[in-house]
CSV table of C-alpha atoms in Angstrom, one decimal:
chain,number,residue,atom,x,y,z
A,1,UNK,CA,-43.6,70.8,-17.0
A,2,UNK,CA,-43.3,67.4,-19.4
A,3,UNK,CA,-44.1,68.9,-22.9
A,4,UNK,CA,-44.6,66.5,-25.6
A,5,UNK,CA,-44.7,67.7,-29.3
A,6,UNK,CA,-45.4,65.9,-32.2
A,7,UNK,CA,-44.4,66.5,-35.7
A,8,UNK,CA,-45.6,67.1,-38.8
A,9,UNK,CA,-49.2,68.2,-37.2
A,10,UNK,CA,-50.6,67.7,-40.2
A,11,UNK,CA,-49.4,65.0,-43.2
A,12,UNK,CA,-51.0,64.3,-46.6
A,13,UNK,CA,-49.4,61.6,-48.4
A,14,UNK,CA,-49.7,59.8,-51.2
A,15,UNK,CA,-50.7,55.7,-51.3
A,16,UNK,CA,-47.1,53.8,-51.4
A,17,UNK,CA,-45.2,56.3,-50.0
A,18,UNK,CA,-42.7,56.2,-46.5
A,19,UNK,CA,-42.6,58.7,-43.7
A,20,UNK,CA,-41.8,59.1,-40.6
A,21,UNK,CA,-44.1,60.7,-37.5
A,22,UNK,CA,-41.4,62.4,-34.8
A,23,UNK,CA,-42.5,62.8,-31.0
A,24,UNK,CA,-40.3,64.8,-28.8
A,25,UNK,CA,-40.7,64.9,-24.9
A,26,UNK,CA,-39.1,66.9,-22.5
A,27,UNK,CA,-38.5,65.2,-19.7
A,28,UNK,CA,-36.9,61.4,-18.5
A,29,UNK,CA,-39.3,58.6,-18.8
A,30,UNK,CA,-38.7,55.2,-20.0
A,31,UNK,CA,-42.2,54.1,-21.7
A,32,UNK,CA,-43.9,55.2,-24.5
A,33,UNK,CA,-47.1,54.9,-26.5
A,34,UNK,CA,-48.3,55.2,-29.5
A,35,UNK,CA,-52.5,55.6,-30.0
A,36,UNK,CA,-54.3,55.9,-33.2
A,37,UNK,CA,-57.5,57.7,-33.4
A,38,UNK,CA,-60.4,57.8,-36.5
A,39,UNK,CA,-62.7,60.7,-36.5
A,40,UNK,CA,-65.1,61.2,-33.6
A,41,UNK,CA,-63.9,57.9,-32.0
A,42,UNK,CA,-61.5,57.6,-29.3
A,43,UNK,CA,-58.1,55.8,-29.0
A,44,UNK,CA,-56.7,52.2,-30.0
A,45,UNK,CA,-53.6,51.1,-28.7
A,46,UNK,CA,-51.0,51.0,-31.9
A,47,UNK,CA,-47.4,50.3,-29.4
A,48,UNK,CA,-46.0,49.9,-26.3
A,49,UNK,CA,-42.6,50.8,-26.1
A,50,UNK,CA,-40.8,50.1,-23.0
A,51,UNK,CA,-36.8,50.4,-22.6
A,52,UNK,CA,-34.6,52.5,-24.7
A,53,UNK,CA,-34.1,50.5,-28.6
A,54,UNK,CA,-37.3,49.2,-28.5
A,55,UNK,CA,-39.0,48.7,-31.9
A,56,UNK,CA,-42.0,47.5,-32.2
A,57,UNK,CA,-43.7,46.7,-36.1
A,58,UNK,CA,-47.6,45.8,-36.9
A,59,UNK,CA,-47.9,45.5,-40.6
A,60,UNK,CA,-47.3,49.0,-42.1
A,61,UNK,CA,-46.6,50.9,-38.8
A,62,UNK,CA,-43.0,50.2,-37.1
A,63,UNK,CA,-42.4,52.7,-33.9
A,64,UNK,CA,-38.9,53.1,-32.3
A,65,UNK,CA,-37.6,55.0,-28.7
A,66,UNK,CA,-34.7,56.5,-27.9
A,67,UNK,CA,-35.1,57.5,-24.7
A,68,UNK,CA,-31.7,59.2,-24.4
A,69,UNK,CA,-32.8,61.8,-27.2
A,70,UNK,CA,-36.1,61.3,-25.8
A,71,UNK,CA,-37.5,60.7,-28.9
A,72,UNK,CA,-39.8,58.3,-30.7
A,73,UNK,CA,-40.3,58.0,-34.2
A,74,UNK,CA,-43.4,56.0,-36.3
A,75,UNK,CA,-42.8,55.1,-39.4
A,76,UNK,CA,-45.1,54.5,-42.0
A,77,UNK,CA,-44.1,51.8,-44.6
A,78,UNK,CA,-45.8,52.0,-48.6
A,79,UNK,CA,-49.0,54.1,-46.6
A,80,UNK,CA,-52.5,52.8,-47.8
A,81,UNK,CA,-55.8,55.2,-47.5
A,82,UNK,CA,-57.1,52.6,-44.4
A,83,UNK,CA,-54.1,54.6,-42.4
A,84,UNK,CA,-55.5,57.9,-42.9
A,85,UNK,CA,-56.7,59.1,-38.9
A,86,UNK,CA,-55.0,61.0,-36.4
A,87,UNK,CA,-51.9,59.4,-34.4
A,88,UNK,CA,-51.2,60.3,-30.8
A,89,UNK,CA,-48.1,59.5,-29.1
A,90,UNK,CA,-48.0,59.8,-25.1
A,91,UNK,CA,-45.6,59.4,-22.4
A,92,UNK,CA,-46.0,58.5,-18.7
A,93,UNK,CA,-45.8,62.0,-16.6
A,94,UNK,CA,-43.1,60.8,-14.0
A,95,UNK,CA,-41.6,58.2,-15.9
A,96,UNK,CA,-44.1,55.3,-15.6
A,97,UNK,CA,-44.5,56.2,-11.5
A,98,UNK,CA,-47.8,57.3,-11.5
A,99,UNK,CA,-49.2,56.1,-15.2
A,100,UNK,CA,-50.4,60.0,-15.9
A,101,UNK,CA,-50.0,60.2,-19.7
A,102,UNK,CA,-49.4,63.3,-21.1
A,103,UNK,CA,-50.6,63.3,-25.2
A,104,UNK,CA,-48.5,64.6,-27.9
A,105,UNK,CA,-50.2,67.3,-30.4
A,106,UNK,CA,-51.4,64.5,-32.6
A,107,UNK,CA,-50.7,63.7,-36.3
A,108,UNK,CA,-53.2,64.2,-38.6
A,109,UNK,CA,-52.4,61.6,-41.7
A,110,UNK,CA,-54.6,62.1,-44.6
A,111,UNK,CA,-53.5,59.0,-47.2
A,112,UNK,CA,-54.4,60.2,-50.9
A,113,UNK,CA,-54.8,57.4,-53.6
B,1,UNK,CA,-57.4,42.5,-26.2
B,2,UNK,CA,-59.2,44.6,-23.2
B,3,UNK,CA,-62.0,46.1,-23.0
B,4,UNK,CA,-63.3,49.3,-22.1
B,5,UNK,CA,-67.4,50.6,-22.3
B,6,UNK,CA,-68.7,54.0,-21.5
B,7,UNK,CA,-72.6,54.7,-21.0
B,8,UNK,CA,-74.1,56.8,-22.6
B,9,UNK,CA,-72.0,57.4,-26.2
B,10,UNK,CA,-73.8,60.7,-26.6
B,11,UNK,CA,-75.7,63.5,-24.8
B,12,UNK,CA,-77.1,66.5,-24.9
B,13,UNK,CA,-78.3,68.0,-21.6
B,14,UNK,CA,-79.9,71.9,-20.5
B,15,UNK,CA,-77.4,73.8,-19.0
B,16,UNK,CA,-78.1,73.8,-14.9
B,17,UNK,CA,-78.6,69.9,-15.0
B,18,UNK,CA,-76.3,67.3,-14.7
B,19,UNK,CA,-74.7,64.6,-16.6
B,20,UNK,CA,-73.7,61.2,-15.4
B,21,UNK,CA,-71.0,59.0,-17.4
B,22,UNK,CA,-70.0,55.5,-17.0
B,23,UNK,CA,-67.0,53.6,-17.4
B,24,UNK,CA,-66.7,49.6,-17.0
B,25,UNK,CA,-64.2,47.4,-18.0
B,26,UNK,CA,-65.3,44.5,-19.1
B,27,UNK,CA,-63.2,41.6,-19.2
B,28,UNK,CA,-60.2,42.7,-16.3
B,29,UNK,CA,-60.2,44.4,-13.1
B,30,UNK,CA,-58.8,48.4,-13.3
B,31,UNK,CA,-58.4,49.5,-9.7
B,32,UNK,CA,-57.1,52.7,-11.5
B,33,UNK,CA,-59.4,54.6,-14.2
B,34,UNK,CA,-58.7,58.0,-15.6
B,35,UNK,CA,-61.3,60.8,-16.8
B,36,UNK,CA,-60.0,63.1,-20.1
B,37,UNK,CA,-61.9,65.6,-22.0
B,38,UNK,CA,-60.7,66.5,-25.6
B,39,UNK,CA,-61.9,69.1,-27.7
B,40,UNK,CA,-62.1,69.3,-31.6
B,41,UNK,CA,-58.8,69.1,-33.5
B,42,UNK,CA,-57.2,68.7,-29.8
B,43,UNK,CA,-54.8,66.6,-28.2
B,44,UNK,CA,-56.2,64.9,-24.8
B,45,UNK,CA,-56.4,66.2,-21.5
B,46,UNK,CA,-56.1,64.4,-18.2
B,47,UNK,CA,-58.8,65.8,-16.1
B,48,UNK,CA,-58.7,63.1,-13.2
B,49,UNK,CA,-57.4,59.7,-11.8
B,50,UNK,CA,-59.9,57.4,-10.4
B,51,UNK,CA,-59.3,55.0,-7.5
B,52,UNK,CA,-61.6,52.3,-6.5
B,53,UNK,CA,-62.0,52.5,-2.8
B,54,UNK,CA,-60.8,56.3,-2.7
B,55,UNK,CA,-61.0,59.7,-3.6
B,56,UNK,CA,-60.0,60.7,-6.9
B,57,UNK,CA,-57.0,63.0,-7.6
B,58,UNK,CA,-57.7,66.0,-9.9
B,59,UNK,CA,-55.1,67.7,-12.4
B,60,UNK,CA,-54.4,71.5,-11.5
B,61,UNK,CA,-57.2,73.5,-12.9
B,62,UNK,CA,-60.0,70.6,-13.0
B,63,UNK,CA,-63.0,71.4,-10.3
B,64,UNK,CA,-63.6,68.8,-8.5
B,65,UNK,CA,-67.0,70.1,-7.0
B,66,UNK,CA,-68.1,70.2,-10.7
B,67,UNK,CA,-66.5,67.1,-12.3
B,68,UNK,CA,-67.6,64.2,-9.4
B,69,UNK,CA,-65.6,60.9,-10.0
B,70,UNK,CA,-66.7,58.1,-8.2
B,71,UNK,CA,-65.0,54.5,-8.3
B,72,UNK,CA,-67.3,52.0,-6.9
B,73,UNK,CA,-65.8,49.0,-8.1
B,74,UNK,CA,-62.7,47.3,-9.6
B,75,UNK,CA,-65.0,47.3,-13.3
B,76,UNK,CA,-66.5,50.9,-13.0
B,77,UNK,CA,-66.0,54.6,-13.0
B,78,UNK,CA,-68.7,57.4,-12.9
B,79,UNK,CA,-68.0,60.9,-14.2
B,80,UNK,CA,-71.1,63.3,-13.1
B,81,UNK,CA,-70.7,66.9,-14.7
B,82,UNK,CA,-72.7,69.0,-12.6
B,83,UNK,CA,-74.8,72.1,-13.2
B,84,UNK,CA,-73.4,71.7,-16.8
B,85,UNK,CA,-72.7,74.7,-18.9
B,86,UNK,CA,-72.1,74.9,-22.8
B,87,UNK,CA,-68.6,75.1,-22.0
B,88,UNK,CA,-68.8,71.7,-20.9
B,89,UNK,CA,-69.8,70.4,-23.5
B,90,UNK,CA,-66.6,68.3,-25.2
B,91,UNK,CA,-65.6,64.7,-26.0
B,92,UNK,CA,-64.9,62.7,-22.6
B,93,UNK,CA,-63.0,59.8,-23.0
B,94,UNK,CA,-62.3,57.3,-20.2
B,95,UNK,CA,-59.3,54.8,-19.6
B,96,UNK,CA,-59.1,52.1,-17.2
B,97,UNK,CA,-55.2,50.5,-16.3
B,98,UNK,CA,-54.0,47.1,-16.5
B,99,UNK,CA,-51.4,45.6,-14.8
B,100,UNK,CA,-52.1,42.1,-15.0
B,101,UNK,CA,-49.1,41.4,-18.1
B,102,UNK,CA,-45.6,43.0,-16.4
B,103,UNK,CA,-46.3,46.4,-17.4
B,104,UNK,CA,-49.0,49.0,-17.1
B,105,UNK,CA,-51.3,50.0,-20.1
B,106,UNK,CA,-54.5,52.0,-20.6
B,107,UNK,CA,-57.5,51.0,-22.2
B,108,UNK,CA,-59.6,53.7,-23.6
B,109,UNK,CA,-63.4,53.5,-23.8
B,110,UNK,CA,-65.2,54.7,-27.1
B,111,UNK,CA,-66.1,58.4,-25.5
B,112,UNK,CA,-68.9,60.1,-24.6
B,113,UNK,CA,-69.8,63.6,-26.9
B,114,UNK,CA,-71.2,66.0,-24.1
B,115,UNK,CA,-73.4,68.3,-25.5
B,116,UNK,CA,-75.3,71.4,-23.2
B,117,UNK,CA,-77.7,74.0,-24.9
């Protein structure tokens, strides 16, 4: 059974600082995503990653995959309260064959000024 | 970017009756939707795929006599919860796939807050 985990579940930071989201999966699969969701509203595509190496930066947010540690990383550069939400990451269940995305825990980033 | 609509945004229904939700995409063609249900402080759950022209294909544990998908057309997906129970009640979020740019990608929809007394 593909597991995806996430981690930190939960992380407060402060405005201006770096850190890094890790999602772990347990089985092969070549394409990765990244969602971002605010409180009681649903998801908005954040990255697409789709070979092994691929990085992929909008503005603060830069996401990377490493498909042969099967592991993707978001990293948050010099954070700013307007990033506080919860970040998903999900990978396709067979490896893009059947586009069945199985979620990660989530991330819960709470940005203190 | 694409877009994804769901009809109605929020609910609340007697338990016995039943709940129809919509799902259109509205500016490409998504001969493949899919149906989740997320609950508070909780990741999302695949309950079904959608497929315009034919049946839908539940995940292991999902009723399908209770959770009716139908896919009438390339733009829309239907979700009817019937005989709705409080345990039903839950965030449902619908995604709708487009293949039109080399790869595959889901579009989610805003979500639809189910809510049975």
């Amino acid at each position: 059974e593909l597991k995806v985990e996430q981690n930190p579940l939960f992380l407060s930071m402060q405005e201006g600082k770096n850190y890094t989201i890790y999602c772990n999966y347990s089985t092969t699969s070549d394409r990765l995503y990244w969602y971002r969701q605010d409180p009681g509203k649903s998801l908005e595509s954040l990255f697409v990653l789709l070979s092994n190496g691929a990085v992929k930066q909008e503005g603060r947010l830069m996401a990377s995959l490493d498909t042969k540690a099967r592991l993707s990383t978001l990293h948050i550069t010099a954070a700013v309260h307007d990033l506080s939400a919860t970040y998903f990451c999900a990978v396709d269940r067979y490896g893009g064959a059947t586009n069945k995305l199985i979620f990660g825990t989530g991330t819960l980033l709470a940005v203190q000024p | 970017g694409a877009v994804v609509s769901q009809h109605p945004s929020w609910v609340i229904c007697k338990s016995g009756t039943s709940v129809k939700i919509e799902c259109r995409s509205l500016d490409f063609q998504a001969t493949t939707m899919f149906w989740y249900r997320q609950f508070p402080k909780q990741s999302l759950m695949l309950m079904a795929t959608s497929n315009e022209g034919s049946k839908a294909t539940y995940e292991q544990g999902v009723e399908k006599d209770k959770f009716l998908i139908n896919h009438a057309s390339l733009t829309l997906s239907t979700l009817t919860v019937t005989s709705a129970h409080p345990e039903d009640s839950s965030f449902y979020i619908c995604s709708a796939l487009r293949s039109d740019r080399g790869y595959n990608e889901q579009f989610f929809g805003p979500g639809t807050r189910l809510t049975v007394l």
